[in-house]
Coordinates of C-alpha atoms in Angstrom, one line a residue:
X1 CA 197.4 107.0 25.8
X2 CA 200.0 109.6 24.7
X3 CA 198.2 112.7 23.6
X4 CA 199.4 113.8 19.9
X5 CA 197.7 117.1 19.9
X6 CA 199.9 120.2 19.9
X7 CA 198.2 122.1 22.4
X8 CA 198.0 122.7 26.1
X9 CA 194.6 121.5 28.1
X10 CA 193.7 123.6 31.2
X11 CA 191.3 122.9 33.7
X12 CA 190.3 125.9 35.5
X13 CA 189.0 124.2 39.3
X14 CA 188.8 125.4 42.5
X15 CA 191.4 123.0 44.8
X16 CA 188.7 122.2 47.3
X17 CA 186.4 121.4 44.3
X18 CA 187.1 117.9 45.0
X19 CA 183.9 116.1 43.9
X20 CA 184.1 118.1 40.6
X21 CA 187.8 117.2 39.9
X22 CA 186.8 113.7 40.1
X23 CA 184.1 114.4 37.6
X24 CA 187.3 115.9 35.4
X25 CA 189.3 112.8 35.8
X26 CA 186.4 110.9 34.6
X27 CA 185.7 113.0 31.3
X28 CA 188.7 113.6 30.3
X29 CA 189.7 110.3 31.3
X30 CA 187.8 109.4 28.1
X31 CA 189.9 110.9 26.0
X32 CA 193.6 110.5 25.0
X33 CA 194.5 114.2 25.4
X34 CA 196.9 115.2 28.4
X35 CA 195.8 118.0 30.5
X36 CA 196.6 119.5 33.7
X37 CA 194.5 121.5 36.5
X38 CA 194.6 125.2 36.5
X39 CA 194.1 126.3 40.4
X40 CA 191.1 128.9 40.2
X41 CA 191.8 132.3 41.9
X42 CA 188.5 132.1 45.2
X43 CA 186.9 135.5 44.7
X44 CA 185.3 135.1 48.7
X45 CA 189.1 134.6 49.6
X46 CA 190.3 137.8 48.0
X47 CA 191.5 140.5 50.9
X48 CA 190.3 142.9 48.5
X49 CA 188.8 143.1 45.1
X50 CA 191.5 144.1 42.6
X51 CA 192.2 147.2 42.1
X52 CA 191.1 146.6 37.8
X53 CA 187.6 146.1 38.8
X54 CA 185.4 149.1 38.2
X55 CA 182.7 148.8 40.1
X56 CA 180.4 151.9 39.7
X57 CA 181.3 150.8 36.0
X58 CA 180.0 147.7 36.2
X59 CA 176.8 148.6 38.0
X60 CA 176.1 151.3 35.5
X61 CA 176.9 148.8 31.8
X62 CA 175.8 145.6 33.8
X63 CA 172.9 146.7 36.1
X64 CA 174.5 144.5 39.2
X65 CA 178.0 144.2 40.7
X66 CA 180.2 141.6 40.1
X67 CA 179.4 138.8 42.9
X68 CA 183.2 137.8 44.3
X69 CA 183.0 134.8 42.4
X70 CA 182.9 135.9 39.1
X71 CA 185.6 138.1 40.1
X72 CA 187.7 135.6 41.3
X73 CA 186.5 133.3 37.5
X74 CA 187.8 136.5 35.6
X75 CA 191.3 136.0 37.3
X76 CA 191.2 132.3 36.7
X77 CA 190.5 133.0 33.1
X78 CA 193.3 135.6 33.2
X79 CA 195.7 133.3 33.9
X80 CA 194.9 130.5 31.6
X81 CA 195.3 132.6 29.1
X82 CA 198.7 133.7 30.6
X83 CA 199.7 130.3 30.4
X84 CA 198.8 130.4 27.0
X85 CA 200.9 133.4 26.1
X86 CA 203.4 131.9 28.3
X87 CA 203.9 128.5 26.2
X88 CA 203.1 129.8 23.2
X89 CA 201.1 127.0 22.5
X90 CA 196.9 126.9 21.4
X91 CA 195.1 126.0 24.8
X92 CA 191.9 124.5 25.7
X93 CA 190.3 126.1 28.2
X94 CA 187.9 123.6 30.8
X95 CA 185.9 125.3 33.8
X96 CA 185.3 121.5 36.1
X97 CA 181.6 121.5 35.1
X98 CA 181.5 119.8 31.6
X99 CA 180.8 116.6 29.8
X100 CA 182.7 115.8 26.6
X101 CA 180.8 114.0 23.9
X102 CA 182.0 111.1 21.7
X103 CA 182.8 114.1 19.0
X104 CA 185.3 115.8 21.2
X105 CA 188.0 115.0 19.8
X106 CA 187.5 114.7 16.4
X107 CA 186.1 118.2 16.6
X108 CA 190.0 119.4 18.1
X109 CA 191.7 117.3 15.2
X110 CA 189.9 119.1 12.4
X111 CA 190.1 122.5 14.5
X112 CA 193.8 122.2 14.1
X113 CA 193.4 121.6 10.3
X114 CA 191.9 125.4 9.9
X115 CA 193.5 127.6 12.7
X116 CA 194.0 130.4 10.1
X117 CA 190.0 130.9 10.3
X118 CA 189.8 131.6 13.9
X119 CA 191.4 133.1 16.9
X120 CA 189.0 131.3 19.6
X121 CA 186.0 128.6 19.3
X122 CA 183.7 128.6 21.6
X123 CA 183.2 124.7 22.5
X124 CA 180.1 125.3 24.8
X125 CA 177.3 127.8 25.7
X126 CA 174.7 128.0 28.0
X127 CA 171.8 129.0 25.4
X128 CA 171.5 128.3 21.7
X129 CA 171.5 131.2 19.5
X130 CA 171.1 132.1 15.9
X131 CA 174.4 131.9 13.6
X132 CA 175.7 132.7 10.5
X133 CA 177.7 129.6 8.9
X134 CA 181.2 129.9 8.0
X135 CA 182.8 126.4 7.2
X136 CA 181.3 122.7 7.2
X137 CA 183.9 120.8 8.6
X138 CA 183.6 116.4 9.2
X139 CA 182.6 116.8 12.5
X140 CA 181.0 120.3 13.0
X141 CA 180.3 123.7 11.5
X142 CA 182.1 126.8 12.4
X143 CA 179.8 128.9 12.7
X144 CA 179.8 133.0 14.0
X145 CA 177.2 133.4 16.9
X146 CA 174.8 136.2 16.3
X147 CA 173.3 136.3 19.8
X148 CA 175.5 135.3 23.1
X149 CA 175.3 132.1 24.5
X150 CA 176.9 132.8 27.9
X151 CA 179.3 130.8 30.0
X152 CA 182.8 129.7 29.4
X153 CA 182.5 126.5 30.1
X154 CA 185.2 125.3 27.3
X155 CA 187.0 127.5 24.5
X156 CA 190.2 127.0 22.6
X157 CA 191.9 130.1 21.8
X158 CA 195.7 130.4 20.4
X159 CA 198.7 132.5 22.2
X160 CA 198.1 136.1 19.7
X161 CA 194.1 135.4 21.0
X162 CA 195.4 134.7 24.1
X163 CA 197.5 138.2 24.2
X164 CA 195.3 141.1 22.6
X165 CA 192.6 139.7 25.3
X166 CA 195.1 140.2 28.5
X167 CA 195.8 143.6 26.4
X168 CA 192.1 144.7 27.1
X169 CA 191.6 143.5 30.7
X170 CA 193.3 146.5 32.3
X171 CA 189.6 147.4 33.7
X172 CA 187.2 144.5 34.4
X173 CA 183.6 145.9 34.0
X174 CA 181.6 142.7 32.7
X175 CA 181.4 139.0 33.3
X176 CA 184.3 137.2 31.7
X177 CA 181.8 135.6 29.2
X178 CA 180.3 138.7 28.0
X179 CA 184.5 140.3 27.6
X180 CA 184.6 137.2 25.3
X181 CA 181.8 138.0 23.3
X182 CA 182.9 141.9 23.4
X183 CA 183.9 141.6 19.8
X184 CA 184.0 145.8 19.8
X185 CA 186.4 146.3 22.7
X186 CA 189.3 143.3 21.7
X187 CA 188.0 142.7 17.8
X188 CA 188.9 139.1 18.0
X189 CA 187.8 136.3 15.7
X190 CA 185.6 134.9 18.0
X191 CA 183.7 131.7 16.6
X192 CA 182.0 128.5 17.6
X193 CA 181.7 125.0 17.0
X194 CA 178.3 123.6 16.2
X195 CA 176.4 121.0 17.6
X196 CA 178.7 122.1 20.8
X197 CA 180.9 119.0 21.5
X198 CA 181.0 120.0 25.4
X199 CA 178.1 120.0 27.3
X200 CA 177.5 121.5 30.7
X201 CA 177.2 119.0 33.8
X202 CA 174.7 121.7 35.5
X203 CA 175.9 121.3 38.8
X204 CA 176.0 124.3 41.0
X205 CA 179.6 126.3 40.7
X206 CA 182.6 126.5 43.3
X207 CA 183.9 129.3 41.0
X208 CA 181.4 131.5 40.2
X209 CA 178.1 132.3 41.7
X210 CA 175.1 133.6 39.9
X211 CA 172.6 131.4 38.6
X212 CA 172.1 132.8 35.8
X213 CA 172.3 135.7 33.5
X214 CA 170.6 137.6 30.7
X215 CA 172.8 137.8 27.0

């Protein structure tokens, strides 16, 4: 079926990740939205770290390095949301480890009926936290976090979004969740839809590497 949302649908995978792209084909297959595969940048094949990672920074905010991984899931992220900038168009924004629920896509539909209330939703997060309740929509509230959920599992941000964060990446010093969350350093309207209508499929990641994380 034809997809009548106005909005891209990326799927950020690794292209050896082929196990996981069948998983993809079989969520979204669900669904009547189109979407497309976003090839992830491999940190472990980089030559070289890029030269906007600050590493003594990112041992000093974040108490670790960056593993190459979640370098190379920053860059993916960088260019989905170059693509977004690029088209023009609001994009959805899939890493290949998710499970849609039957509200999916009722949750996009009334999304799109209140885009003047947000600049990106948050669609899924690796640990419930506290909120503060902004708007009851049919299918969900949109709600601001008050703690950080971690993971980036699936977000829908629009192009403006989509620009002011490229804007602030000129240094990468923190895990591409946490630079989402970082409301201080882009000052984006950063919210989230609740009960999350994407769920994580919990098996181990091609993209990134680090089992988990503190908030």
């Amino acid at each position: 079926m034809e997809s009548t949302l106005p909005i891209q649908v990326l799927v950020i995978s690794l292209k050896r990740s082929v196990e996981r792209r069948k998983r993809v084909e079989e969520q979204l297959g669900k669904t009547s939205i189109q979407w497309s595969f976003l090839n992830a940048v491999d940190g472990y094949a980089l030559a070289k770290m890029p030269s906007s990672y600050q590493k003594a920074k990112v041992k000093k905010l974040q108490g670790y390095e960056l593993t190459p991984g979640e370098v190379g899931c920053y860059l993916s992220h960088i260019q989905a949301w170059e693509s977004c900038v690029s088209s023009q168009k609001i994009t959805l924004v899939f890493e290949d480890d998710f499970l849609v629920s039957s509200r999916f896509e009722s949750v996009l539909n009334d999304l799109l009926t209140v885009t003047q209330e947000w600049h990106l939703v948050r669609l899924s997060g690796i640990y419930e936290t506290e909120d503060r309740l902004l708007t009851s929509l049919d299918s969900f509230d949109l709600v601001q976090n008050l703690g950080e959920p971690c993971g980036t599992a699936s977000y829908i941000l629009n192009p403006n979004a989509a620009k002011i964060l490229l804007e602030n990446t000129a240094d990468i010093y923190e895990p591409v969740d946490h630079y989402l969350e970082h409301f201080k350093k882009h000052g984006l309207r950063c919210l989230a839809a609740k009960p999350y209508p994407v769920e994580l499929a919990h098996t181990k990641s091609t993209i990134t590497d680090r089992p988990g994380r503190k908030s």
